[in-house]
XYZ file of C-alpha atoms in Angstrom:
611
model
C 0.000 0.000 0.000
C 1.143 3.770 -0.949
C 1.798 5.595 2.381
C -0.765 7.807 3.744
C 0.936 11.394 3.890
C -2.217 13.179 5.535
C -4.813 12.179 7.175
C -6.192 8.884 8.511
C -7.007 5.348 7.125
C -7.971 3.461 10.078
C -10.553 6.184 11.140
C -12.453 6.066 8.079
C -16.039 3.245 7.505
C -14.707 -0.249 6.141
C -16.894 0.982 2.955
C -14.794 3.857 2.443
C -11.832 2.568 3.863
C -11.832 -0.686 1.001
C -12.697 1.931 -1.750
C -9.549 3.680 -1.554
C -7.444 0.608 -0.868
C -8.862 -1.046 -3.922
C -8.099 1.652 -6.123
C -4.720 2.470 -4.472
C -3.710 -0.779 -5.123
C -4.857 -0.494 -8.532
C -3.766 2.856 -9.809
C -0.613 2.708 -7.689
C -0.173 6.132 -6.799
C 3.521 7.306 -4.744
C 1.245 8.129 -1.786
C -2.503 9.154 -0.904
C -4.003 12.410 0.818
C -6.838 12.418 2.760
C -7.941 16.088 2.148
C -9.264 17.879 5.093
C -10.501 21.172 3.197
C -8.951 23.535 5.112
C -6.905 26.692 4.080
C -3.311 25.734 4.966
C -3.745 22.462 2.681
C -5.447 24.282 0.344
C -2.261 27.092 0.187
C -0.333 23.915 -0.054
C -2.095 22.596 -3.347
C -1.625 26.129 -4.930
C 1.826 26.498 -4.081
C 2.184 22.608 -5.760
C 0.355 23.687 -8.734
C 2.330 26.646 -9.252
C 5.783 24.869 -9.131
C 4.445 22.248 -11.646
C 3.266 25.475 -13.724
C 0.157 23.824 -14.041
C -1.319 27.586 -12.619
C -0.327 31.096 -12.037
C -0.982 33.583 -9.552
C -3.051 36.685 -10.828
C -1.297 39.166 -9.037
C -4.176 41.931 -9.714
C -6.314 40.134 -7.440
C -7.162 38.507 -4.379
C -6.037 34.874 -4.293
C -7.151 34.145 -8.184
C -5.326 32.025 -10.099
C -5.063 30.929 -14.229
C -4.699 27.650 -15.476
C -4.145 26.896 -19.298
C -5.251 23.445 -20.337
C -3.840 21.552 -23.390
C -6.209 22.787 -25.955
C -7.554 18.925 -26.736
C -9.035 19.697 -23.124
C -11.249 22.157 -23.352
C -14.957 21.045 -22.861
C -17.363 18.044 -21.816
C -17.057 15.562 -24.363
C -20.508 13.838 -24.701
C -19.020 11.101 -26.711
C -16.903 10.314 -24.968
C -19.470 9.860 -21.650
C -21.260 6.780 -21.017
C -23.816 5.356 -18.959
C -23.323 1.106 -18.103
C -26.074 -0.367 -17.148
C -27.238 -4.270 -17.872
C -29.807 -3.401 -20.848
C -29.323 -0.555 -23.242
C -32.969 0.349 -22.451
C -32.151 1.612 -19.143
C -30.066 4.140 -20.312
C -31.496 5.537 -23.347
C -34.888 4.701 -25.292
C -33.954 2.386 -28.353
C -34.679 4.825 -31.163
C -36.592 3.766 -34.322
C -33.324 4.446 -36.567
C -29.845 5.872 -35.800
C -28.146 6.388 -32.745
C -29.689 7.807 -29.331
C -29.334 11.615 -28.718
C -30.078 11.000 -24.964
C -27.511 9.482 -23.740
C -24.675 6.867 -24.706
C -24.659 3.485 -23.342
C -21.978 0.905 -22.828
C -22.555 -2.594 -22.131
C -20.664 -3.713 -18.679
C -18.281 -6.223 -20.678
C -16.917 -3.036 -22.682
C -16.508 -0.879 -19.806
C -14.654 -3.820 -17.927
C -12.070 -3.612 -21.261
C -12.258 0.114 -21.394
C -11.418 -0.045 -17.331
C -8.629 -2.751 -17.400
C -6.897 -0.703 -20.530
C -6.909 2.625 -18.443
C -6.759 2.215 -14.932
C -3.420 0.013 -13.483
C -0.815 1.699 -12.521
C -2.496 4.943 -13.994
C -1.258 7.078 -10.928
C 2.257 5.928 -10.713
C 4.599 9.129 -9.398
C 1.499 10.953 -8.290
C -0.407 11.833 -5.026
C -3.771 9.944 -4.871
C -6.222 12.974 -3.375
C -8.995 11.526 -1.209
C -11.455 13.933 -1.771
C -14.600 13.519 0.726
C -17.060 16.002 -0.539
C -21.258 17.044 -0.080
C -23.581 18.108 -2.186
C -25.713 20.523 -0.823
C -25.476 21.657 3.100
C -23.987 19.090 4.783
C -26.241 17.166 7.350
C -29.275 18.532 4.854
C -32.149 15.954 4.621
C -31.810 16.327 0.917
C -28.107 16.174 0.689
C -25.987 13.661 -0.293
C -22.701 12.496 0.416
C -19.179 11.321 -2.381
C -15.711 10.883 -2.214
C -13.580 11.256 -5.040
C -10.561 9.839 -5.316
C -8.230 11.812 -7.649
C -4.567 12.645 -9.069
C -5.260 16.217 -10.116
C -4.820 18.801 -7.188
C -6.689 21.402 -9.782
C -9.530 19.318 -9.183
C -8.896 19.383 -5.242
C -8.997 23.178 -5.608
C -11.768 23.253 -7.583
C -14.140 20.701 -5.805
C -13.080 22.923 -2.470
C -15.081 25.706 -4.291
C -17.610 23.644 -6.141
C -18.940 21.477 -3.127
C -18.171 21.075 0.501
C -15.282 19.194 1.541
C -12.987 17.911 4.390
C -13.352 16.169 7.713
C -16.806 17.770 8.777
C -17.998 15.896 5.365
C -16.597 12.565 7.263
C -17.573 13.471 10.272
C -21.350 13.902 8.643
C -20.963 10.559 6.541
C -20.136 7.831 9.616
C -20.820 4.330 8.038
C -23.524 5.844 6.024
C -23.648 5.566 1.965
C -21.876 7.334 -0.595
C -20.920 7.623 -4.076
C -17.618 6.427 -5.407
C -15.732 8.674 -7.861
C -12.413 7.444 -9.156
C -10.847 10.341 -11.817
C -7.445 10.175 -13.208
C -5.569 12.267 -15.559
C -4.373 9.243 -17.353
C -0.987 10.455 -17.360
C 1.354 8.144 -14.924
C 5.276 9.819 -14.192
C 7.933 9.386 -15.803
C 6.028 10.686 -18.910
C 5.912 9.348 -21.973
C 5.845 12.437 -23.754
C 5.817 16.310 -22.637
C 2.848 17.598 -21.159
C 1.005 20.763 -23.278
C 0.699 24.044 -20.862
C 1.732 21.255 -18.037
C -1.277 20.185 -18.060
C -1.845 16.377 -17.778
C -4.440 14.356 -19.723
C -4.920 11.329 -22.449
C -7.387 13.021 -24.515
C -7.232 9.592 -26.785
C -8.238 7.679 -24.125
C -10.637 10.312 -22.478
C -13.671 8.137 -21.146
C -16.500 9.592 -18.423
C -18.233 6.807 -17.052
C -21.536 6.288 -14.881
C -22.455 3.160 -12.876
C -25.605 3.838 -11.451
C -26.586 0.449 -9.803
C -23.137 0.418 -8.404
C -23.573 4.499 -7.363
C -20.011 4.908 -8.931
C -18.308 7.306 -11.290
C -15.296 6.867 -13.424
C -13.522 9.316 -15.007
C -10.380 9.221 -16.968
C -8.198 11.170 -19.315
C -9.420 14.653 -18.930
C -8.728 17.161 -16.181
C -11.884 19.887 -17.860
C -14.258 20.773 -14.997
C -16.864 18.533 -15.763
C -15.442 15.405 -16.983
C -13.170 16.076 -13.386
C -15.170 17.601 -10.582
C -17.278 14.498 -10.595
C -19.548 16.225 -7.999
C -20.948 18.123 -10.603
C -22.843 16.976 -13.898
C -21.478 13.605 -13.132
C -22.837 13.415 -10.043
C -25.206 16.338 -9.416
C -27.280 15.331 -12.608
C -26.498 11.827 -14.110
C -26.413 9.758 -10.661
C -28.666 12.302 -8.592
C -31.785 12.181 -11.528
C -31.576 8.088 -11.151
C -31.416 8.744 -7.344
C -34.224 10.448 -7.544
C -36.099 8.352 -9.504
C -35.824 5.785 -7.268
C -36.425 8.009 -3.787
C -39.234 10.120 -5.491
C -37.538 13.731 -5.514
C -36.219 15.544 -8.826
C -32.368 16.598 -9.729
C -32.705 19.008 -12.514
C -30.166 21.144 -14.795
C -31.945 24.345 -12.880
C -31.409 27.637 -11.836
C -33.356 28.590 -8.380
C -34.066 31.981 -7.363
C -35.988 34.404 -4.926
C -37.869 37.236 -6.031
C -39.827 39.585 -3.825
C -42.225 42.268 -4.956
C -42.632 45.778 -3.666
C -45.200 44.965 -0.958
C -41.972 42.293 0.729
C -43.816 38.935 -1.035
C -41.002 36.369 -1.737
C -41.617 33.647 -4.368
C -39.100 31.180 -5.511
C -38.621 30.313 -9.215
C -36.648 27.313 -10.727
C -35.463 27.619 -14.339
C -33.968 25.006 -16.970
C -32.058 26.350 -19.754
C -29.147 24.434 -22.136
C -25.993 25.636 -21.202
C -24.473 29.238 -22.130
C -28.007 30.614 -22.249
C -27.770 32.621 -19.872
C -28.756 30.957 -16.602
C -26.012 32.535 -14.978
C -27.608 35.977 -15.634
C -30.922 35.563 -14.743
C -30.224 33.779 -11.386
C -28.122 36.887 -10.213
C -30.138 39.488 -11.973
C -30.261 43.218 -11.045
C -34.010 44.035 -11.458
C -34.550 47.061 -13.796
C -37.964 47.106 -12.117
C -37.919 49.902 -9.117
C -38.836 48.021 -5.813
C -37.823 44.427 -6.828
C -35.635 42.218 -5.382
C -33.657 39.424 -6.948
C -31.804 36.760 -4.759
C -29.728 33.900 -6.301
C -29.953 30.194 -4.979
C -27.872 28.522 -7.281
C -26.818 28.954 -10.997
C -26.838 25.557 -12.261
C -28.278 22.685 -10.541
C -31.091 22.037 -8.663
C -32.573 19.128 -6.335
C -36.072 19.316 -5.329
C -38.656 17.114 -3.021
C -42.320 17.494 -2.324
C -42.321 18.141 1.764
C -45.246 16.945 4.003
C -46.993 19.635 3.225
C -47.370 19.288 -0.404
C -44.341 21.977 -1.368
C -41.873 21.631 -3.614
C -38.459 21.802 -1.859
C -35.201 22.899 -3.376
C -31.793 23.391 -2.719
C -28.467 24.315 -4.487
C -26.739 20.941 -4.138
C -23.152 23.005 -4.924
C -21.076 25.370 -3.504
C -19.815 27.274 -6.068
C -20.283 28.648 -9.322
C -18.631 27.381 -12.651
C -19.500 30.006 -15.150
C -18.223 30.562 -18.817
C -16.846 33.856 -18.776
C -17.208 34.918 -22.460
C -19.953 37.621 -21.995
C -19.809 38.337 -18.899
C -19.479 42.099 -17.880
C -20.972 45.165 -15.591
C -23.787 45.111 -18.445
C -24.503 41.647 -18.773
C -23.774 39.917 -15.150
C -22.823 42.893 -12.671
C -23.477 40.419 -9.845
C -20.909 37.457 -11.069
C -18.561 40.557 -11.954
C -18.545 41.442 -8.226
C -18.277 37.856 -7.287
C -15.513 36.817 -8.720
C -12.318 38.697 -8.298
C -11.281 36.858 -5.242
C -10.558 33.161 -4.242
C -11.159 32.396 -7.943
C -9.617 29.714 -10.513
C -10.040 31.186 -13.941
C -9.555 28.427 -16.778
C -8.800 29.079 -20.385
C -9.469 33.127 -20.030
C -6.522 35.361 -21.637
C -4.010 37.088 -19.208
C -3.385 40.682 -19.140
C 0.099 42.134 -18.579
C -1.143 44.091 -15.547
C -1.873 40.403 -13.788
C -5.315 40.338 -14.743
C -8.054 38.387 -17.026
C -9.128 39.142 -20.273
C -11.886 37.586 -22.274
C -14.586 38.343 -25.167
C -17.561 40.694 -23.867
C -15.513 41.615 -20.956
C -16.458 45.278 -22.317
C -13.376 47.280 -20.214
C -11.128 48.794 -22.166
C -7.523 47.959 -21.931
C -5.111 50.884 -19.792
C -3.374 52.375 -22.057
C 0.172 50.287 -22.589
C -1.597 46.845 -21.061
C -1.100 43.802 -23.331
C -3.197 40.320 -23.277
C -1.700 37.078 -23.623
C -4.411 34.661 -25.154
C -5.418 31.339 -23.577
C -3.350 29.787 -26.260
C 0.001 31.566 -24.335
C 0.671 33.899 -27.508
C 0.202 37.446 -27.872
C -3.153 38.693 -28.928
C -4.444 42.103 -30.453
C -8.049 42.656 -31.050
C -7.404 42.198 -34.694
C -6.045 38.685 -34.158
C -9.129 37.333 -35.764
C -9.438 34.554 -33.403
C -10.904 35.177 -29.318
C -8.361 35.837 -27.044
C -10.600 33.714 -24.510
C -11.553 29.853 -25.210
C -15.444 30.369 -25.556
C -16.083 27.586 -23.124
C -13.375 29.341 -20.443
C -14.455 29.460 -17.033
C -14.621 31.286 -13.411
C -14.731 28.870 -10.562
C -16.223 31.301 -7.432
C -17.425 30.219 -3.759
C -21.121 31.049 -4.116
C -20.793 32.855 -0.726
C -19.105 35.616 -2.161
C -21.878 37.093 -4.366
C -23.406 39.901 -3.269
C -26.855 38.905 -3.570
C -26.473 35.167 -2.518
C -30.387 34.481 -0.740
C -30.712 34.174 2.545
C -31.938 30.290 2.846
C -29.246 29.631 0.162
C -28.278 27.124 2.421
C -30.971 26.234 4.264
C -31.380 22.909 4.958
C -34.834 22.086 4.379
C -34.724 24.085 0.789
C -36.808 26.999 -0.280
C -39.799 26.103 -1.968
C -40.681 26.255 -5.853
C -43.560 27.952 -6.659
C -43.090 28.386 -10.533
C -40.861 26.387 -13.283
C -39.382 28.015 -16.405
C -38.093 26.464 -19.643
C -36.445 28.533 -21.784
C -33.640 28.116 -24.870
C -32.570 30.491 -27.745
C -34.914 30.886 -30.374
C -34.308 33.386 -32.661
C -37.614 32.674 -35.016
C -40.845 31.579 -33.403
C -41.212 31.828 -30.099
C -42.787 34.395 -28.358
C -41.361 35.886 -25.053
C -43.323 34.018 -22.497
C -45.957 31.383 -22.077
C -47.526 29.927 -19.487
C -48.136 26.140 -19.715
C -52.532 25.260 -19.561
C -51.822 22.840 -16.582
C -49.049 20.563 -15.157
C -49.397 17.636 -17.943
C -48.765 20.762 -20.973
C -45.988 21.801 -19.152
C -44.074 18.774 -18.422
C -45.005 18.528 -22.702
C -43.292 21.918 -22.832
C -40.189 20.710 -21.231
C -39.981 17.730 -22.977
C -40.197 19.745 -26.438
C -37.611 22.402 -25.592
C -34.935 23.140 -28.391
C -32.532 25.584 -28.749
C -29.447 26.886 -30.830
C -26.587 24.891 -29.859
C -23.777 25.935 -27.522
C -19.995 26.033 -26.933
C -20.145 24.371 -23.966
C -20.093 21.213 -25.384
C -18.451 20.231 -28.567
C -20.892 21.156 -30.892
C -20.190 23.678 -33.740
C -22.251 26.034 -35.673
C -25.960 27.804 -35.198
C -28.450 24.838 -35.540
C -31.428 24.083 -33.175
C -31.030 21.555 -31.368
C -33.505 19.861 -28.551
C -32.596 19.709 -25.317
C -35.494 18.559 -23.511
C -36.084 20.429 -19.816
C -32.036 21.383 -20.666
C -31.035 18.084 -19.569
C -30.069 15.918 -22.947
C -26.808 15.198 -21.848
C -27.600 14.923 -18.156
C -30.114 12.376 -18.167
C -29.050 9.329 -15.853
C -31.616 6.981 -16.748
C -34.000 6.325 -19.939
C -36.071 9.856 -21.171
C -39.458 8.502 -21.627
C -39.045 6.868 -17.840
C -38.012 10.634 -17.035
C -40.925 12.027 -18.490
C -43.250 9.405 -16.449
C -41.160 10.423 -13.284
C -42.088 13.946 -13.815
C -45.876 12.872 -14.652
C -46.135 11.625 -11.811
C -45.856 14.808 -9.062
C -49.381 14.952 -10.309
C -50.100 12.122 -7.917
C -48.896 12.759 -5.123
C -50.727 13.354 -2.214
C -51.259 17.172 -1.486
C -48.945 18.122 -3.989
C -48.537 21.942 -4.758
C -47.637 21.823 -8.183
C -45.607 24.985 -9.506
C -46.950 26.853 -12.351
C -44.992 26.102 -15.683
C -43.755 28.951 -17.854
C -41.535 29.045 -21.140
C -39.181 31.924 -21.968
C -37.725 33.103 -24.739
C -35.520 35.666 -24.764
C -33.485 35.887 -28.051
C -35.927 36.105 -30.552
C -34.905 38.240 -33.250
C -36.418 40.253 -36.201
C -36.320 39.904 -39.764
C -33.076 42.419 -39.550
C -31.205 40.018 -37.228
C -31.816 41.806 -34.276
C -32.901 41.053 -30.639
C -36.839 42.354 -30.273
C -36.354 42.349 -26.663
C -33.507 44.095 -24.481
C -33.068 41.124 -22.052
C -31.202 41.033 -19.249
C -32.261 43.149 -16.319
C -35.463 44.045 -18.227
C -36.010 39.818 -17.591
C -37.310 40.988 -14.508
C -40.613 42.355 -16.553
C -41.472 38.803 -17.204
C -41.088 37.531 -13.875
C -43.123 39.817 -12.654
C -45.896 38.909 -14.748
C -45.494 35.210 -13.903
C -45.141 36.218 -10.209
C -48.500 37.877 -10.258
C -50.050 35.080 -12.384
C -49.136 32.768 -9.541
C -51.078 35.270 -7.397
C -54.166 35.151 -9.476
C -53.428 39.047 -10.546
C -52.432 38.744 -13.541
C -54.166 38.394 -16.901
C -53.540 36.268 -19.705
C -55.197 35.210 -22.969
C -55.341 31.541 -24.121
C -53.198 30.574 -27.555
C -52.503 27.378 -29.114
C -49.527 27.257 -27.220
C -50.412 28.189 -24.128
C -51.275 31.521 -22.392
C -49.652 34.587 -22.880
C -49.763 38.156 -21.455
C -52.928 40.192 -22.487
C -51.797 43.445 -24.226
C -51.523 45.400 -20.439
C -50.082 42.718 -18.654
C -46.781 43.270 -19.263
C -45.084 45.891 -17.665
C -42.985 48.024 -20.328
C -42.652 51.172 -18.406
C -39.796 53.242 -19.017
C -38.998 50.889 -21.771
C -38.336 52.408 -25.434
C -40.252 51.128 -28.338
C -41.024 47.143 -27.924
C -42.762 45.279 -30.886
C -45.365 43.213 -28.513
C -47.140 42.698 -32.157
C -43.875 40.769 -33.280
C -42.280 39.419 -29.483
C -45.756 37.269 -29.412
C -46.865 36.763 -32.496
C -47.645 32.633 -32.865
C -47.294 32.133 -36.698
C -49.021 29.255 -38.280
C -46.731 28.541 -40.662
C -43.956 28.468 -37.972
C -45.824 26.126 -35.540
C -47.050 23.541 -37.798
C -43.287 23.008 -39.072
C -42.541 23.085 -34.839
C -44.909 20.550 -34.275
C -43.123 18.413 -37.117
C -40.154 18.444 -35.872
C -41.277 17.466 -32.266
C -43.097 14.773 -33.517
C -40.582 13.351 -34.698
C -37.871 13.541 -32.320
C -40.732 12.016 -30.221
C -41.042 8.975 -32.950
C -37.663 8.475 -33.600
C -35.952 9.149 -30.087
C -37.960 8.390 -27.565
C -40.055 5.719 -29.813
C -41.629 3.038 -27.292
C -40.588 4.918 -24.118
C -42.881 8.178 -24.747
C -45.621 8.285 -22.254
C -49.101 7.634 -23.843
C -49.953 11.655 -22.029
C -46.989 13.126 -23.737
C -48.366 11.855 -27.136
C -51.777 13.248 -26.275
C -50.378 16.793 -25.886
C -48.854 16.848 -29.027
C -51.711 15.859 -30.537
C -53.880 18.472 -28.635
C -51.382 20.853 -29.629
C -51.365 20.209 -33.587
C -55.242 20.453 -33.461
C -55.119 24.078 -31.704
C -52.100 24.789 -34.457
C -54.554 23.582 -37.156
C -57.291 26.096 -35.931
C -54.811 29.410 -36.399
């Protein structure tokens, strides 16, 4: 056995205990660490990382640091991210042709070849980090508890931020259960060839992979935040939403905020939209409205159970936000801006010479005589033609340290959900806002969401893609299964069911530009669905669902707004949407799609037909 260089073997459960001794034996690392999460070990990592030149210091701010990845490690690769279960069928619906878009699936004789290939001796030279971590508050009711065993201490320093970790996570777990996440760069010492940017990874042999009947994750050959911090989609969505399934609660790709109204009334709002649409934004929004109040929950993720009492209960299972920081500025985020200039790992941002960060939409001008150094380590000008930031480059901030984090952010019993959004970029189509008829339509809603595709993934170009309720590659168990799941709040006993509402904010007009100013002008629409909840608003029935009557929305102050062309529901438009739902519906989800799901559809094309 490695020697233990920190912390304690003997005082750990026999579960956890034989879960790192298995795997040290197997991945032979020089020694293991039992992280404790404190600041002095935490110092210790950075100062490690910096002598490897894995990061620098950022000397403008306040304990902020810049790592540079190898540029073949930039992103989560969904094909290279399995789920291994016994029959396809539990992972993904068999679709009628082609291959599933909702998941990939490996058969458990592969992944024991894939394993067996990647994993001996895979540490060999390095420090095996014992990384005992929560999601959400620990000692929560709805928390739950991982360790991650790992060779990266980037991913130490960044699941310190991300989640809650150390001995009061130990302390909290006893004997009790826990998920087992094994990640390794894939690159065991001596080298076999030089590292890019010192940073390690096997991007041929990159492989993400999810056990869910053994509550394990396996990661290997990529050091990118979320093939790496495996508390996060890994965890946090793929395991947690097959979790839930089982227990009867919901882990969803979600946003959750607070908004109160003039006269002090707090509601809480969850909100699913594909990545680099602007969740970030909206869940730390300054209100353009005079007297409102926006408070942020969490940015990303969200877990939430029906209570006793028939309310839905959330909380932020993380700790921390990991936010692409292409776009974000004053104008766009203020909030995130004042979050996260301290404590902070930046990845694949550009440097500037003053010891600061650099990246597209940043919207400050450079001091006169300041250079920028792109993520790619070469000197950049505006007129480089190519971004001086990777546009899938990230800020990873302790959630604490925004200034409008809510109150009951980490309150243990969750806040509860009183309306759902679904929302995506549609620059054609889609009006502003909808509300859903009743739960049934809404879960339809989610389940037909689509949206131009993103760059955090590795998808190129502007094509629509769906991403049904945001989650396509997040789903940890078989769509149509996912769809019953969500069917069936309807059933439970007492259940207050949230009103469902779709957004749209990018639509555009037949110039190419945005018919609606976004932003903190979002806070227009949720005051509309905030009253609707309260029974004050109005609303006029469509074939899609209800929208605002012509008063409803607030637009004062606001210049000239085309309501006319932000709602209009074009025939032409819809029965081609409908088409295309359809079938994705046939092909994708095939046998799997609940017989209600099909009914809205249907009920949908026949309101379509009556335009």
């Amino acid at each position: 056995m490695p020697k233990v260089v920190q912390g304690d073997l003997e005082s750990l459960s026999p579960e956890a205990r034989d879960f790192i001794e298995t795997n040290a034996k197997l991945c032979q690392p020089e020694c293991i660490h039992i992280c404790d999460g404190s600041e002095e070990e935490n110092k210790k990592l950075l100062d490690i990382m910096v002598e490897q030149g894995m990061i620098k210091k950022l000397n403008k701010y306040e304990n902020c640091w810049l790592a540079l990845t190898d540029p073949r490690d930039v992103a989560r690769i969904e094909s290279k991210t399995v789920i291994i279960t016994q029959e396809q069928r539990d992972t993904t619906p068999i679709p009628k042709s082609g291959t599933s878009q909702l998941g990939r699936w490996m058969s458990e004789e592969d992944f024991e070849k894939a394993f067996n290939t990647r994993f001996p001796g895979c540490m060999q030279g390095r420090t095996m980090y014992v990384i005992p971590f929560s999601m959400g508050p620990i000692g929560s009711p709805l928390s739950k508890i991982g360790i991650e065993l790992t060779d990266s201490p980037y991913v130490v320093a960044s699941m310190r931020i991300m989640t809650r970790i150390g001995t009061d996570v130990l302390k909290a777990l006893g004997n009790g259960e826990f998920v087992k996440c094994l990640h390794s760069v894939g690159c065991p010492l001596p080298l076999k060839e030089p590292l890019i940017n010192n940073w390690p990874c096997n991007p041929e042999l990159t492989l993400i992979a999810h056990l869910p009947d053994r509550r394990e994750i396996i990661s290997f050959g990529s050091g990118y935040g979320g093939n790496s911090l495996l508390g996060k989609k890994c965890f946090a969505l793929r395991i947690a939403s097959r979790l839930a399934k089982e227990e009867g609660w919901l882990a969803e790709h979600m946003l959750i905020l607070g908004i109160t109204n003039p006269e002090g009334k707090k509601k809480y709002f969850a909100a699913a939209f594909p990545s680099a649409c602007g969740k970030t934004n909206l869940a730390m929004m300054n209100p353009s409205l005079p007297g409102w109040k926006i408070e942020c929950v969490g940015d990303d993720i969200a877990w939430m159970k029906f209570d006793e009492q028939g309310n839905l209960r959330a909380i932020n299972p993380e700790n921390g936000f990991f936010g692409v920081a292409p776009g974000t500025s004053v104008k766009t985020n203020p909030n995130a801006i004042k979050t996260i200039f301290k404590n902070t790992i930046f990845t694949n941002v550009a440097e500037t010479s003053d010891g600061g960060v650099y990246w597209e939409g940043i919207d400050e001008p450079l001091p006169a005589g300041v250079t920028v150094t792109s993520w790619k380590n070469k000197d950049w000008t505006p007129d480089n033609g190519e971004p001086c930031a990777h546009p899938n480059s990230r800020f990873c901030s302790p959630a604490r340290q925004c200034p409008i984090m809510d109150p009951a952010w980490e309150s243990p019993e969750g806040v509860p959900i009183e309306g759902i959004i679904f929302g995506g970029r549609r620059p054609a189509g889609v009006p502003l806002v909808y509300e859903a008829f009743n739960w049934k339509h809404g879960v339809f809603v989610g389940a037909a969401m689509r949206s131009e595709a993103t760059a955090a993934a590795e998808h190129k170009g502007k094509i629509i893609m769906h991403d049904p309720f945001a989650m396509r590659p997040f789903f940890g168990y078989n769509f149509g299964k996912y769809l019953a799941h969500w069917l069936s709040m309807a059933h439970r006993p007492a259940a207050k069911l949230p009103r469902i509402f779709h957004v749209n904010w990018f639509r555009k007009d037949s110039q190419g530009k945005f018919l609606w100013p976004g932003f903190g002008e979002n806070s227009r629409v949720l005051e509309w669905m905030f009253n609707r909840i309260e029974g004050k608003a109005s609303a006029k029935p469509t074939a899609i669902g209800y929208i605002p009557t012509d008063a409803a929305l607030n637009l004062k102050g606001l210049g000239d707004i085309n309501l006319t062309e932000l709602f209009d529901i074009s025939k032409e438009f819809w029965e081609k949407e409908v088409e295309e739902i359809k079938q994705y519906f046939e092909v994708q989800v095939n046998a799997d799609l609940p017989y209600e799901i099909e009914r809205e559809l249907f009920a949908l094309e026949m309101r379509i037909k009556q335009l």
